[in-house]
N, CA, C and O atoms as CSV, one atom per row, in Angstrom:
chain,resi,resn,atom,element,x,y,z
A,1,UNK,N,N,1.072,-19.917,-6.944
A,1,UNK,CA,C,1.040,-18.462,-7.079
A,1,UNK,C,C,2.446,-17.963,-7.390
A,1,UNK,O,O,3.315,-18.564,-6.760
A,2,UNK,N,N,2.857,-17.051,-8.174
A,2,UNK,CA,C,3.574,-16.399,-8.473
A,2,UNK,C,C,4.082,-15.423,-8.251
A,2,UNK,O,O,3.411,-14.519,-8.748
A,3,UNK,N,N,5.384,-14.867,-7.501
A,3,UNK,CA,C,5.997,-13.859,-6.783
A,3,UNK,C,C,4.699,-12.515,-7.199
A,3,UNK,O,O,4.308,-12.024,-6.140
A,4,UNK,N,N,4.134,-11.990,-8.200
A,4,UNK,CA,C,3.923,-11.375,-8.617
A,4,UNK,C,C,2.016,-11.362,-7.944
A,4,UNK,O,O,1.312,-10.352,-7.938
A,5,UNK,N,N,1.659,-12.496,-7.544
A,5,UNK,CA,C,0.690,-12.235,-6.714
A,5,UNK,C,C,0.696,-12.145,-4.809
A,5,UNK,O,O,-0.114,-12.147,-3.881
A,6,UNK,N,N,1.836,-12.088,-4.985
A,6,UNK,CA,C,1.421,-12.294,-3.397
A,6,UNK,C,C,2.818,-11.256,-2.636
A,6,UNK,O,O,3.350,-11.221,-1.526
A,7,UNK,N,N,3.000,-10.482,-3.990
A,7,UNK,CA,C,4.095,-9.304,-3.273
A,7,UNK,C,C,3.905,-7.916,-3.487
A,7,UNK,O,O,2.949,-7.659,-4.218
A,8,UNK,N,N,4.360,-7.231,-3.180
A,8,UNK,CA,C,4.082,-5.667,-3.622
A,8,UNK,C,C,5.463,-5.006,-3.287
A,8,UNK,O,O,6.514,-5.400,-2.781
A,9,UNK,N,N,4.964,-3.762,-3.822
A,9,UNK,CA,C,5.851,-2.770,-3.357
A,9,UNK,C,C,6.857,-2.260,-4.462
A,9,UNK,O,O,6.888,-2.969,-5.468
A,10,UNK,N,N,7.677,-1.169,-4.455
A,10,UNK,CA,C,8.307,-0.135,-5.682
A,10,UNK,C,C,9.094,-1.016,-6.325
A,10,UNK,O,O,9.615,-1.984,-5.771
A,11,UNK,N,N,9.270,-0.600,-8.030
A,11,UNK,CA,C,10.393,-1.022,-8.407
A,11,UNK,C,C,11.835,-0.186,-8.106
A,11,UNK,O,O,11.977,0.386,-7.025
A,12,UNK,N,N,12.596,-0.165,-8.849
A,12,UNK,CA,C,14.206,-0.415,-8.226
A,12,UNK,C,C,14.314,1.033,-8.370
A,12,UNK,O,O,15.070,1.328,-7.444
A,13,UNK,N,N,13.984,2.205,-9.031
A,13,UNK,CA,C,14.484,3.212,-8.954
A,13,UNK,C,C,13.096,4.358,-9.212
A,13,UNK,O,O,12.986,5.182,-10.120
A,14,UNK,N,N,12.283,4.117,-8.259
A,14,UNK,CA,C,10.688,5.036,-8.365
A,14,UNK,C,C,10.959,6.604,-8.366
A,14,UNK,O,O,12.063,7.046,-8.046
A,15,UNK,N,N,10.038,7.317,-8.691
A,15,UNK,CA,C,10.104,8.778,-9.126
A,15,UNK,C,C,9.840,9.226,-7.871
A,15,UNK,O,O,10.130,10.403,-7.656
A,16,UNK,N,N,9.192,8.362,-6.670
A,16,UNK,CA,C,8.527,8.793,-5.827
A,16,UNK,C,C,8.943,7.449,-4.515
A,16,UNK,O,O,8.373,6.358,-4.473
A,17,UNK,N,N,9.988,7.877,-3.606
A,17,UNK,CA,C,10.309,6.866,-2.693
A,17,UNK,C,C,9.348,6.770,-1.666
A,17,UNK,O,O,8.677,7.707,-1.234
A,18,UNK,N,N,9.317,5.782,-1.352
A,18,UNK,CA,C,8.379,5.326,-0.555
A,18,UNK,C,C,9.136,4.183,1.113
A,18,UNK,O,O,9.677,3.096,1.315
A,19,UNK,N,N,8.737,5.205,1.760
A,19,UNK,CA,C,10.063,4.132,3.205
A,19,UNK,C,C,9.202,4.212,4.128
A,19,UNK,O,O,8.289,5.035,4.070
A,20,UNK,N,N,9.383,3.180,5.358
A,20,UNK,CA,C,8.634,3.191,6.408
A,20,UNK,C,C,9.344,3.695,7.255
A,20,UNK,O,O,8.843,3.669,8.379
A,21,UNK,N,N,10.967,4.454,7.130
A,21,UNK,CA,C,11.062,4.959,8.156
A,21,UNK,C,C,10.974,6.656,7.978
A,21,UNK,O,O,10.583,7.282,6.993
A,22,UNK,N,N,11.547,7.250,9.471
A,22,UNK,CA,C,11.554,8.425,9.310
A,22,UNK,C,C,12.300,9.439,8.601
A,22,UNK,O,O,11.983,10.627,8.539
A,23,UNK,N,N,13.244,8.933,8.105
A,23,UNK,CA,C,14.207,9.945,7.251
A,23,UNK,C,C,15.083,8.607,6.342
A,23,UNK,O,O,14.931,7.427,6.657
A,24,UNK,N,N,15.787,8.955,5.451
A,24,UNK,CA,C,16.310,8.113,4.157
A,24,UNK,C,C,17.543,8.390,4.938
A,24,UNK,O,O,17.687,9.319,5.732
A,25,UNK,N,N,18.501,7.392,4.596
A,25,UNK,CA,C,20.277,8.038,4.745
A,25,UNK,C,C,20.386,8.204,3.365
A,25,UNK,O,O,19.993,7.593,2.371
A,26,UNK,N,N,21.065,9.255,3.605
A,26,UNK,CA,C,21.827,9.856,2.255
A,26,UNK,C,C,21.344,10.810,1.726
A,26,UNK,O,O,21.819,11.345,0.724
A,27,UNK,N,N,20.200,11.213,2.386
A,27,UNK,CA,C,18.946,12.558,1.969
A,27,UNK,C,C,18.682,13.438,2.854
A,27,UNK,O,O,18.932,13.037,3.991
A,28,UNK,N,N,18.117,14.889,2.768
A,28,UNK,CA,C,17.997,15.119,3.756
A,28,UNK,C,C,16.309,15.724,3.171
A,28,UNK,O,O,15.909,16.041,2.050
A,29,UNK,N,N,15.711,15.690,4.374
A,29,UNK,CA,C,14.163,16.433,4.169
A,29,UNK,C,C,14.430,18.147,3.783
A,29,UNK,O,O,14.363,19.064,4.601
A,30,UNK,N,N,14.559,18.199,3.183
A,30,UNK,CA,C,14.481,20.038,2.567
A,30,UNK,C,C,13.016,20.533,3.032
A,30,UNK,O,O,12.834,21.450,3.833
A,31,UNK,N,N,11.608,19.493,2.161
A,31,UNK,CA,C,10.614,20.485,2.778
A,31,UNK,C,C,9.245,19.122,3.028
A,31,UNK,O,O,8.980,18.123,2.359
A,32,UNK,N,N,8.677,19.652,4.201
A,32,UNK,CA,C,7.574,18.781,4.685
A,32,UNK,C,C,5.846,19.222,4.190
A,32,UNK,O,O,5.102,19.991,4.800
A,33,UNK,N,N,5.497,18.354,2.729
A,33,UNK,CA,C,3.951,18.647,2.736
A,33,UNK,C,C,3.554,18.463,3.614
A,33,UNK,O,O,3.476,19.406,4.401
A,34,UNK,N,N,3.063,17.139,4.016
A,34,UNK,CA,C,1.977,17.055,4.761
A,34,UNK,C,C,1.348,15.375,4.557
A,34,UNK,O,O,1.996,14.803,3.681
A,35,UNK,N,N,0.425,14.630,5.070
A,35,UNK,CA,C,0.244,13.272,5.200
A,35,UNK,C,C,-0.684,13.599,3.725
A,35,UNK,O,O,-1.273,14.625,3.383
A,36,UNK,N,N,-0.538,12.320,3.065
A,36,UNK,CA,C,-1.325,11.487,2.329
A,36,UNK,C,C,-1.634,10.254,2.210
A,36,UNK,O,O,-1.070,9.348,2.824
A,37,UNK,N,N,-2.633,10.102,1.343
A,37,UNK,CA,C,-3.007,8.390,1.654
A,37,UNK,C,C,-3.792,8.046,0.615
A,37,UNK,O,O,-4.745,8.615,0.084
A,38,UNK,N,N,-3.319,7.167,0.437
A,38,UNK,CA,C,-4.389,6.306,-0.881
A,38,UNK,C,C,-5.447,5.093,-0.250
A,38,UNK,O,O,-5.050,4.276,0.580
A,39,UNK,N,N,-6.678,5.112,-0.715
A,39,UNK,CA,C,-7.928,4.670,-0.273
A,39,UNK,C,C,-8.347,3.774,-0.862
A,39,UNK,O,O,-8.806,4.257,-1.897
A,40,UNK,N,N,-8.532,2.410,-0.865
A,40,UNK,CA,C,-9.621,2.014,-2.076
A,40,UNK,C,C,-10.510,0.800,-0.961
A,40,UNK,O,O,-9.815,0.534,0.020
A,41,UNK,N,N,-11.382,0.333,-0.970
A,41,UNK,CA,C,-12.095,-0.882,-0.394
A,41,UNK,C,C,-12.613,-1.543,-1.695
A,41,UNK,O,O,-12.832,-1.008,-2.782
A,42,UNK,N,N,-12.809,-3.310,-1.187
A,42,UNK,CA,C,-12.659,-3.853,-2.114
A,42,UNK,C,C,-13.942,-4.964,-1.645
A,42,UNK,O,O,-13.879,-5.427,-0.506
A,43,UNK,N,N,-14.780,-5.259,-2.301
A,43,UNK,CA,C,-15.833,-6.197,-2.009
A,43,UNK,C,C,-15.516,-7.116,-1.940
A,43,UNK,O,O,-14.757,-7.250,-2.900
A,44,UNK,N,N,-15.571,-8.481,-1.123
A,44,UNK,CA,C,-16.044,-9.891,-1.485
A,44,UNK,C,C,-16.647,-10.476,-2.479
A,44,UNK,O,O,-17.686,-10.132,-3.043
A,45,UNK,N,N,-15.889,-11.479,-2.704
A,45,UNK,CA,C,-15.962,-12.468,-4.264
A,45,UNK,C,C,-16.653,-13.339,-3.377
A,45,UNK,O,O,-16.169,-13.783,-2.336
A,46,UNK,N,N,-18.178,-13.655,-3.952
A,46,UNK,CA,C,-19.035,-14.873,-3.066
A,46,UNK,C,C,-18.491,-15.963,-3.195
A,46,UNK,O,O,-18.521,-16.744,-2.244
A,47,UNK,N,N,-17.758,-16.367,-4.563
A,47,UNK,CA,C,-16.918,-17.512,-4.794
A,47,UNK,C,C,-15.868,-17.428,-4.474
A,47,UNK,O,O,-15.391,-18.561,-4.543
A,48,UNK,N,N,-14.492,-16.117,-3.835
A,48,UNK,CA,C,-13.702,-16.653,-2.791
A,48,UNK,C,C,-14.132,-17.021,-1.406
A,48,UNK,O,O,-13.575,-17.812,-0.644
A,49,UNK,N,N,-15.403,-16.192,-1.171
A,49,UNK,CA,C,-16.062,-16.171,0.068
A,49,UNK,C,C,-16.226,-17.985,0.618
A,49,UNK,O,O,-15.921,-18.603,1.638
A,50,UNK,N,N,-16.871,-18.331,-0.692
A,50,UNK,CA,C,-17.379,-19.681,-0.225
A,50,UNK,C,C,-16.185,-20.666,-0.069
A,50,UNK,O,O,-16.156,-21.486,0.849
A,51,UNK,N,N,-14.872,-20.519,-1.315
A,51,UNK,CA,C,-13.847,-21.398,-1.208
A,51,UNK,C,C,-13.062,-20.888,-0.190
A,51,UNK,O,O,-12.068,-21.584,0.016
A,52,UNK,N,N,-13.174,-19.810,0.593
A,52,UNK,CA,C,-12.665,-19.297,1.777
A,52,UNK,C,C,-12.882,-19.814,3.130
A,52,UNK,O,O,-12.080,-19.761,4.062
A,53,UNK,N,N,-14.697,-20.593,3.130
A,53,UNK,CA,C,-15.299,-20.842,3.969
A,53,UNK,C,C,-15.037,-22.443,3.944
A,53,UNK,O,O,-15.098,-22.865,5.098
A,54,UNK,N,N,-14.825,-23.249,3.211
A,54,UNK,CA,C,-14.493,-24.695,2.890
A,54,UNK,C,C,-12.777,-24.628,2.924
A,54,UNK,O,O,-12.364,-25.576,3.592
A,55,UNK,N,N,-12.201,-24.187,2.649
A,55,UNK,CA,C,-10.618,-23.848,2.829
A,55,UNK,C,C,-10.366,-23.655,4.353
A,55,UNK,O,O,-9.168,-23.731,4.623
A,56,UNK,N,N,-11.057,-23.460,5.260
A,56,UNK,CA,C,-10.990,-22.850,6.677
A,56,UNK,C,C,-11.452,-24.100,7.279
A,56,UNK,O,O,-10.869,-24.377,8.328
A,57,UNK,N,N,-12.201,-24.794,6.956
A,57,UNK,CA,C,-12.506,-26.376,7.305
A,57,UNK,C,C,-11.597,-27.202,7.283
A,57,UNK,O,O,-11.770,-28.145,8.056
A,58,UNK,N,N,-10.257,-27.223,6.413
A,58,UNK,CA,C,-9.344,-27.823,7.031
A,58,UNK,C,C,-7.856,-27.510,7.217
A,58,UNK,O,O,-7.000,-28.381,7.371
A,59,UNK,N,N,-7.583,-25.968,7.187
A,59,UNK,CA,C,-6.645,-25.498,6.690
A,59,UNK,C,C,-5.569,-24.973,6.013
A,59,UNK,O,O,-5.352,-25.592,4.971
A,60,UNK,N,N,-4.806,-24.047,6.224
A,60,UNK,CA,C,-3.818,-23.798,4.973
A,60,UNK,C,C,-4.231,-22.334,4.695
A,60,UNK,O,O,-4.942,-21.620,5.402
A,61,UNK,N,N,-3.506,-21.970,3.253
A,61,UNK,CA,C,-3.465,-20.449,2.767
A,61,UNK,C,C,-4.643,-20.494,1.954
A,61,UNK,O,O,-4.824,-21.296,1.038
A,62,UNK,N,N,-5.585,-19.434,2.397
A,62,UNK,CA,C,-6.114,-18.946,1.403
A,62,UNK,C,C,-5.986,-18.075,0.309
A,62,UNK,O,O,-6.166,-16.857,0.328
A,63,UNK,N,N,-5.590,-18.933,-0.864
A,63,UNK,CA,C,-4.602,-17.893,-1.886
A,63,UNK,C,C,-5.403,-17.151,-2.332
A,63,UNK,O,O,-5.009,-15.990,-2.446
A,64,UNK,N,N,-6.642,-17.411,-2.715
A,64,UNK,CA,C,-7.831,-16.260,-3.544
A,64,UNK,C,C,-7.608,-14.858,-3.110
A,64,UNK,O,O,-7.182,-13.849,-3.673
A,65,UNK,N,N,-8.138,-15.198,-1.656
A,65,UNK,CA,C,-8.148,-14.097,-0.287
A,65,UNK,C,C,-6.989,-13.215,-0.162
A,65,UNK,O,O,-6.968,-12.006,0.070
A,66,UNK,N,N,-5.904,-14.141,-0.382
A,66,UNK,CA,C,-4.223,-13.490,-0.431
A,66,UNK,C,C,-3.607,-12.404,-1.546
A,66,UNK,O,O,-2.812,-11.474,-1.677
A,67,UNK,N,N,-4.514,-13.174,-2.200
A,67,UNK,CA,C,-4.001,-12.068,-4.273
A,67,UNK,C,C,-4.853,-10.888,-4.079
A,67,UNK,O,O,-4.550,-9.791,-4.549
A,68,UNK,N,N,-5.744,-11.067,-3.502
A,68,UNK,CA,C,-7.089,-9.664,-3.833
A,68,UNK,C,C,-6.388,-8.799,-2.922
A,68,UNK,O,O,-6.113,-7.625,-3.169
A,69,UNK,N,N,-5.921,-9.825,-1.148
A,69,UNK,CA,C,-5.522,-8.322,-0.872
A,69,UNK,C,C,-4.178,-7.563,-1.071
A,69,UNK,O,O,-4.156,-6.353,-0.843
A,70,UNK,N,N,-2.704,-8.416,-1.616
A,70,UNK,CA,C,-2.043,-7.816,-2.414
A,70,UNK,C,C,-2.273,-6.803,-3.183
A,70,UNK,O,O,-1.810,-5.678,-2.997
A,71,UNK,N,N,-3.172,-7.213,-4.308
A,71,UNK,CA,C,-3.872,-6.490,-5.298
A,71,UNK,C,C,-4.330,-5.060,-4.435
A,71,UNK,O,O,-3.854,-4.001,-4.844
A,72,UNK,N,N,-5.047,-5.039,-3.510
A,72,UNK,CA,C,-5.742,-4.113,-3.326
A,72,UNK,C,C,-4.730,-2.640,-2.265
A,72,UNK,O,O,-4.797,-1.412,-2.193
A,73,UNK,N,N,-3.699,-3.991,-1.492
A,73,UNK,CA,C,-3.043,-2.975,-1.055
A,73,UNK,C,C,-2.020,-2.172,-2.052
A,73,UNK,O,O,-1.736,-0.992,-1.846
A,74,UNK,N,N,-1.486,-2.933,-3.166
A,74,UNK,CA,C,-1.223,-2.286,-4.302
A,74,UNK,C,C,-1.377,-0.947,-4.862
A,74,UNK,O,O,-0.492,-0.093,-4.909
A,75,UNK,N,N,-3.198,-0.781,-5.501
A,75,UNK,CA,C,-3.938,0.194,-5.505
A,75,UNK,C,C,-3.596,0.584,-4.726
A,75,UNK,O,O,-2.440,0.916,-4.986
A,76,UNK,N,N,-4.008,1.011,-3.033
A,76,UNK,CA,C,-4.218,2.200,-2.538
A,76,UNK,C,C,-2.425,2.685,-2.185
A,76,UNK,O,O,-2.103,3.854,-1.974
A,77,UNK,N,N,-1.410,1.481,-2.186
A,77,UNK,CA,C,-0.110,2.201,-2.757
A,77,UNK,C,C,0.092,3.325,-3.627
A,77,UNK,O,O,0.247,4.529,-3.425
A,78,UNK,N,N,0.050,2.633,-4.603
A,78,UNK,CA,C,-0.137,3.674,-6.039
A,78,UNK,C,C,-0.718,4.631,-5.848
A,78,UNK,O,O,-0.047,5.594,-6.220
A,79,UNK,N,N,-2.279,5.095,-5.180
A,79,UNK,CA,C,-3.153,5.810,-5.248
A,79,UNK,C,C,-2.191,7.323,-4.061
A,79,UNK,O,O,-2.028,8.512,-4.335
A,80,UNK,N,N,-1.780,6.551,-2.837
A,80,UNK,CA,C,-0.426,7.169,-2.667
A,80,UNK,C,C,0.329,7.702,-3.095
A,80,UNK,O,O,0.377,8.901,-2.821
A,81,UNK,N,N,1.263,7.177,-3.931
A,81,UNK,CA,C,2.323,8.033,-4.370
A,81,UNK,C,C,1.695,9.290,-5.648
A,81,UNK,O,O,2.216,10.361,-5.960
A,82,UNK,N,N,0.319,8.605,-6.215
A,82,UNK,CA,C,0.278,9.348,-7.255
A,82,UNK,C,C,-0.363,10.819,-7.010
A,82,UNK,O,O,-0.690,11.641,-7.866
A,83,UNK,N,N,-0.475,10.945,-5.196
A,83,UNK,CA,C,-1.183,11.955,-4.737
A,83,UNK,C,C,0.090,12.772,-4.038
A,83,UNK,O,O,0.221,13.996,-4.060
A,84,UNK,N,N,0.909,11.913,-3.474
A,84,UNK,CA,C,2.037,12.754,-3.414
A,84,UNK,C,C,3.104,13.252,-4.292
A,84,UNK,O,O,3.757,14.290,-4.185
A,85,UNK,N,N,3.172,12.227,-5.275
A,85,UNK,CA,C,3.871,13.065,-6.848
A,85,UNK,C,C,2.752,14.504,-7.148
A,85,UNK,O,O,3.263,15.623,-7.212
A,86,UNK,N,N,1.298,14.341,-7.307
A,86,UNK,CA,C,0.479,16.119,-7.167
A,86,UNK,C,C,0.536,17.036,-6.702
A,86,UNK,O,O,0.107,18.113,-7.116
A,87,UNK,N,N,1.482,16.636,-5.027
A,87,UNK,CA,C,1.368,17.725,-4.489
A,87,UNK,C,C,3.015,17.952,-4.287
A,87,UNK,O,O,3.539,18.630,-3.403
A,88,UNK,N,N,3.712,17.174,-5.386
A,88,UNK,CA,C,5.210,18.155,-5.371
A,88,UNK,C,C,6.323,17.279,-4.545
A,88,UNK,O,O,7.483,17.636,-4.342
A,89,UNK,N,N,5.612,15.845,-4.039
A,89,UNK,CA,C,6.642,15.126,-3.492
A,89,UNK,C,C,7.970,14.511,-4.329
A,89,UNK,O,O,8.087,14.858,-5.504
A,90,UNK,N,N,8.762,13.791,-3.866
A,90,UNK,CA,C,9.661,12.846,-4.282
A,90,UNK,C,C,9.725,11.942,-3.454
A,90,UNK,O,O,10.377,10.941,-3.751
A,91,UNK,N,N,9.100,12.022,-2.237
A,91,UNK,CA,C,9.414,10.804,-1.401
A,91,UNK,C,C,8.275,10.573,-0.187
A,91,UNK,O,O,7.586,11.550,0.108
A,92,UNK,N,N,8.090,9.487,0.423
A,92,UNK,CA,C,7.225,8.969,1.428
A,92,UNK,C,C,7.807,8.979,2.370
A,92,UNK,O,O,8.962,8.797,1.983
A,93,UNK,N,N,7.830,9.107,3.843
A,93,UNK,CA,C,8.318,8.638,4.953
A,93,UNK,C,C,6.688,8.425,5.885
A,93,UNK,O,O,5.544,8.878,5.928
A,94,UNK,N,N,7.598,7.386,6.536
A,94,UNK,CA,C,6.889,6.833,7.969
A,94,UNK,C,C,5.121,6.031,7.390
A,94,UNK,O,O,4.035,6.002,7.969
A,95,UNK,N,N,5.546,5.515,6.100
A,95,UNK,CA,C,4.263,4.775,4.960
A,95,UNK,C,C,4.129,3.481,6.333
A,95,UNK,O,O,4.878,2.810,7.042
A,96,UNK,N,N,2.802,3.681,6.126
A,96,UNK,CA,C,1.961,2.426,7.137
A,96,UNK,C,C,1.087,2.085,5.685
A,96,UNK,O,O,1.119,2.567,4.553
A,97,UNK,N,N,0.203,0.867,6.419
A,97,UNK,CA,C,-1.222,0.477,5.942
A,97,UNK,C,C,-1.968,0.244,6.968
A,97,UNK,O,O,-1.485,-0.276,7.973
A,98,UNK,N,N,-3.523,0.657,6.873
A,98,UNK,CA,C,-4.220,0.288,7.981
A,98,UNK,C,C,-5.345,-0.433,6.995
A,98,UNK,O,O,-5.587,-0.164,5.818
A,99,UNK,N,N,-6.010,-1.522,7.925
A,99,UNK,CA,C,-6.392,-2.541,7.035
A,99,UNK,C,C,-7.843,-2.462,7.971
A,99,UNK,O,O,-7.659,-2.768,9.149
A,100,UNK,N,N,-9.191,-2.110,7.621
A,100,UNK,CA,C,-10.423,-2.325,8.255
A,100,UNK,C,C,-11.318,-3.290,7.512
A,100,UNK,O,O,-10.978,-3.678,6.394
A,101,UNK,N,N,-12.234,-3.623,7.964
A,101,UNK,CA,C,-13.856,-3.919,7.692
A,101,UNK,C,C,-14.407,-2.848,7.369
A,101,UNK,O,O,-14.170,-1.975,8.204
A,102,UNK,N,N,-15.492,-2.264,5.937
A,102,UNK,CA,C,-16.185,-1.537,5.775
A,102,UNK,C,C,-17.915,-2.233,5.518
A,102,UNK,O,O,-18.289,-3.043,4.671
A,103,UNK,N,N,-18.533,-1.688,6.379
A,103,UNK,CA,C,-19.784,-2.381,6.880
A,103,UNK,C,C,-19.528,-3.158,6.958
A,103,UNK,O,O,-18.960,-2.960,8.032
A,104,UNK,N,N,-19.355,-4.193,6.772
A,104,UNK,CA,C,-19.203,-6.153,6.832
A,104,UNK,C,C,-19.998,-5.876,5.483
A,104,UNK,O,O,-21.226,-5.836,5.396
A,105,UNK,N,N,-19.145,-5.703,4.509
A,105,UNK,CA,C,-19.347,-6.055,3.239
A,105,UNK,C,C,-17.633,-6.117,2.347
A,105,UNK,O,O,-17.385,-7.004,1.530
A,106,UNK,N,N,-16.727,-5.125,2.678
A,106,UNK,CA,C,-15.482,-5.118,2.026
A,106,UNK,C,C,-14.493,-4.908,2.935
A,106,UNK,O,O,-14.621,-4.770,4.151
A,107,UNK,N,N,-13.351,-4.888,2.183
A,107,UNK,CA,C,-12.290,-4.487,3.409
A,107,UNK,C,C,-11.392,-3.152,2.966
A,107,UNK,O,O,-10.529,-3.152,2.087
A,108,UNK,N,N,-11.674,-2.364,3.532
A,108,UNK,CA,C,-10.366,-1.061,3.422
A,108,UNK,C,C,-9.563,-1.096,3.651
A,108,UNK,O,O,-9.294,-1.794,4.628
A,109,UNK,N,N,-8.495,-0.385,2.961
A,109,UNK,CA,C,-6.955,-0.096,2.937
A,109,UNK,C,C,-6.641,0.574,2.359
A,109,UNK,O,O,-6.578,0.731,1.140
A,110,UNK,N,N,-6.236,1.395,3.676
A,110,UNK,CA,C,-5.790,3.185,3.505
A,110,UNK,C,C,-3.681,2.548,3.716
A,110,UNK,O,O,-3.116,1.994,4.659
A,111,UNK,N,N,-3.162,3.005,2.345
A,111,UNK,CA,C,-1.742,3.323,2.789
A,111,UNK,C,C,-1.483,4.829,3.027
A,111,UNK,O,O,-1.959,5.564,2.162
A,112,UNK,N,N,-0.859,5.383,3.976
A,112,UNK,CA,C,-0.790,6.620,4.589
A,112,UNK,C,C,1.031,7.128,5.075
A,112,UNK,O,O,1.966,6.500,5.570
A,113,UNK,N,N,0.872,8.381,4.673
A,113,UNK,CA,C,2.338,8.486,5.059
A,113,UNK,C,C,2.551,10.095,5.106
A,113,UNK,O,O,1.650,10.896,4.858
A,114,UNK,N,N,4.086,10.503,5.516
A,114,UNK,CA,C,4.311,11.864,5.280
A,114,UNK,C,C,5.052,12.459,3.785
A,114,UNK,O,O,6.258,12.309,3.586
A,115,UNK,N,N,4.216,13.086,2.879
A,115,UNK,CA,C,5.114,13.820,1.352
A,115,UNK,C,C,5.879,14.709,2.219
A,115,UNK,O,O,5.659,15.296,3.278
A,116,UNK,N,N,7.137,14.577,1.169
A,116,UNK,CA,C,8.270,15.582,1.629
A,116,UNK,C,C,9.176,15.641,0.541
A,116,UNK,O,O,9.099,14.829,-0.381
A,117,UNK,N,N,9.991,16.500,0.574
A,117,UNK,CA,C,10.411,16.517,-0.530
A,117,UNK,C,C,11.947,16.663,-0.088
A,117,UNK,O,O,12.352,17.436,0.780
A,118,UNK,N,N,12.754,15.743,-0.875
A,118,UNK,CA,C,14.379,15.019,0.331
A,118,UNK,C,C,15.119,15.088,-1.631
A,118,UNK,O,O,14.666,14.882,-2.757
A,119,UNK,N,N,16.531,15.528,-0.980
A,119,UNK,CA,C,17.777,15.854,-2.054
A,119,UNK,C,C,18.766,14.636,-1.535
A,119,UNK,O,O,18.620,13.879,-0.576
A,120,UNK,N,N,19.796,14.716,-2.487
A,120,UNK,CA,C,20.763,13.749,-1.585
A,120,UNK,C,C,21.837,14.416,-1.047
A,120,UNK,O,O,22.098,15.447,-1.666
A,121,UNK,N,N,22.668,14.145,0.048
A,121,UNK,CA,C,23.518,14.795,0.458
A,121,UNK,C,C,25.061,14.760,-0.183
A,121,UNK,O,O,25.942,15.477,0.291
């Protein structure tokens, strides 16, 4: 696998920062939207399912399993920022992911955070 499946996250100079903590150094919060979050759930591949289920028989990474959910936390990244670039952001603070089961059929992943809008000092 290739850096490019099994990593995520902004390139080097985004329109729209994205941090897990509470405030940036070097910025200051001028004005606070409000939380957003990008959504997507993603079904099971019966054929990672099954090489998932024989892969677990004797161990190791399941890479199939590993790329989709890169991939997917990806999306609901993106789906993120592109909701806080709408509502006037430049930046993310305090960005989580929360990762569920939807019915026992897919898995959700909501990335969630506070838009705000931060200058530099």
């Amino acid at each position: 696998m290739s850096l490019e499946d099994y990593g995520g996250g902004q390139g080097p100079q985004p329109d729209v920062l994205v941090v897990t903590t509470n405030d940036v150094p070097g910025f200051r919060v001028d004005q606070v939207i409000g939380e957003v979050f990008g959504l997507t759930v993603r079904s099971r591949h019966l054929g990672s399912q099954i090489g998932a289920g024989l892969k677990s028989l004797v161990g190791g990474e399941l890479k199939g399993l590993t790329k989709t959910l890169v991939e997917t936390r990806n999306q609901a990244m993106q789906r993120l920022v592109e909701q806080a670039r709408a509502r006037g952001a430049n930046a993310v603070l305090a960005f989580r992911f929360d990762v569920s089961d939807a019915a026992d059929v897919g898995t959700e992943v909501c990335a969630y955070g506070t838009a705000v809008v931060v200058t530099r000092e």
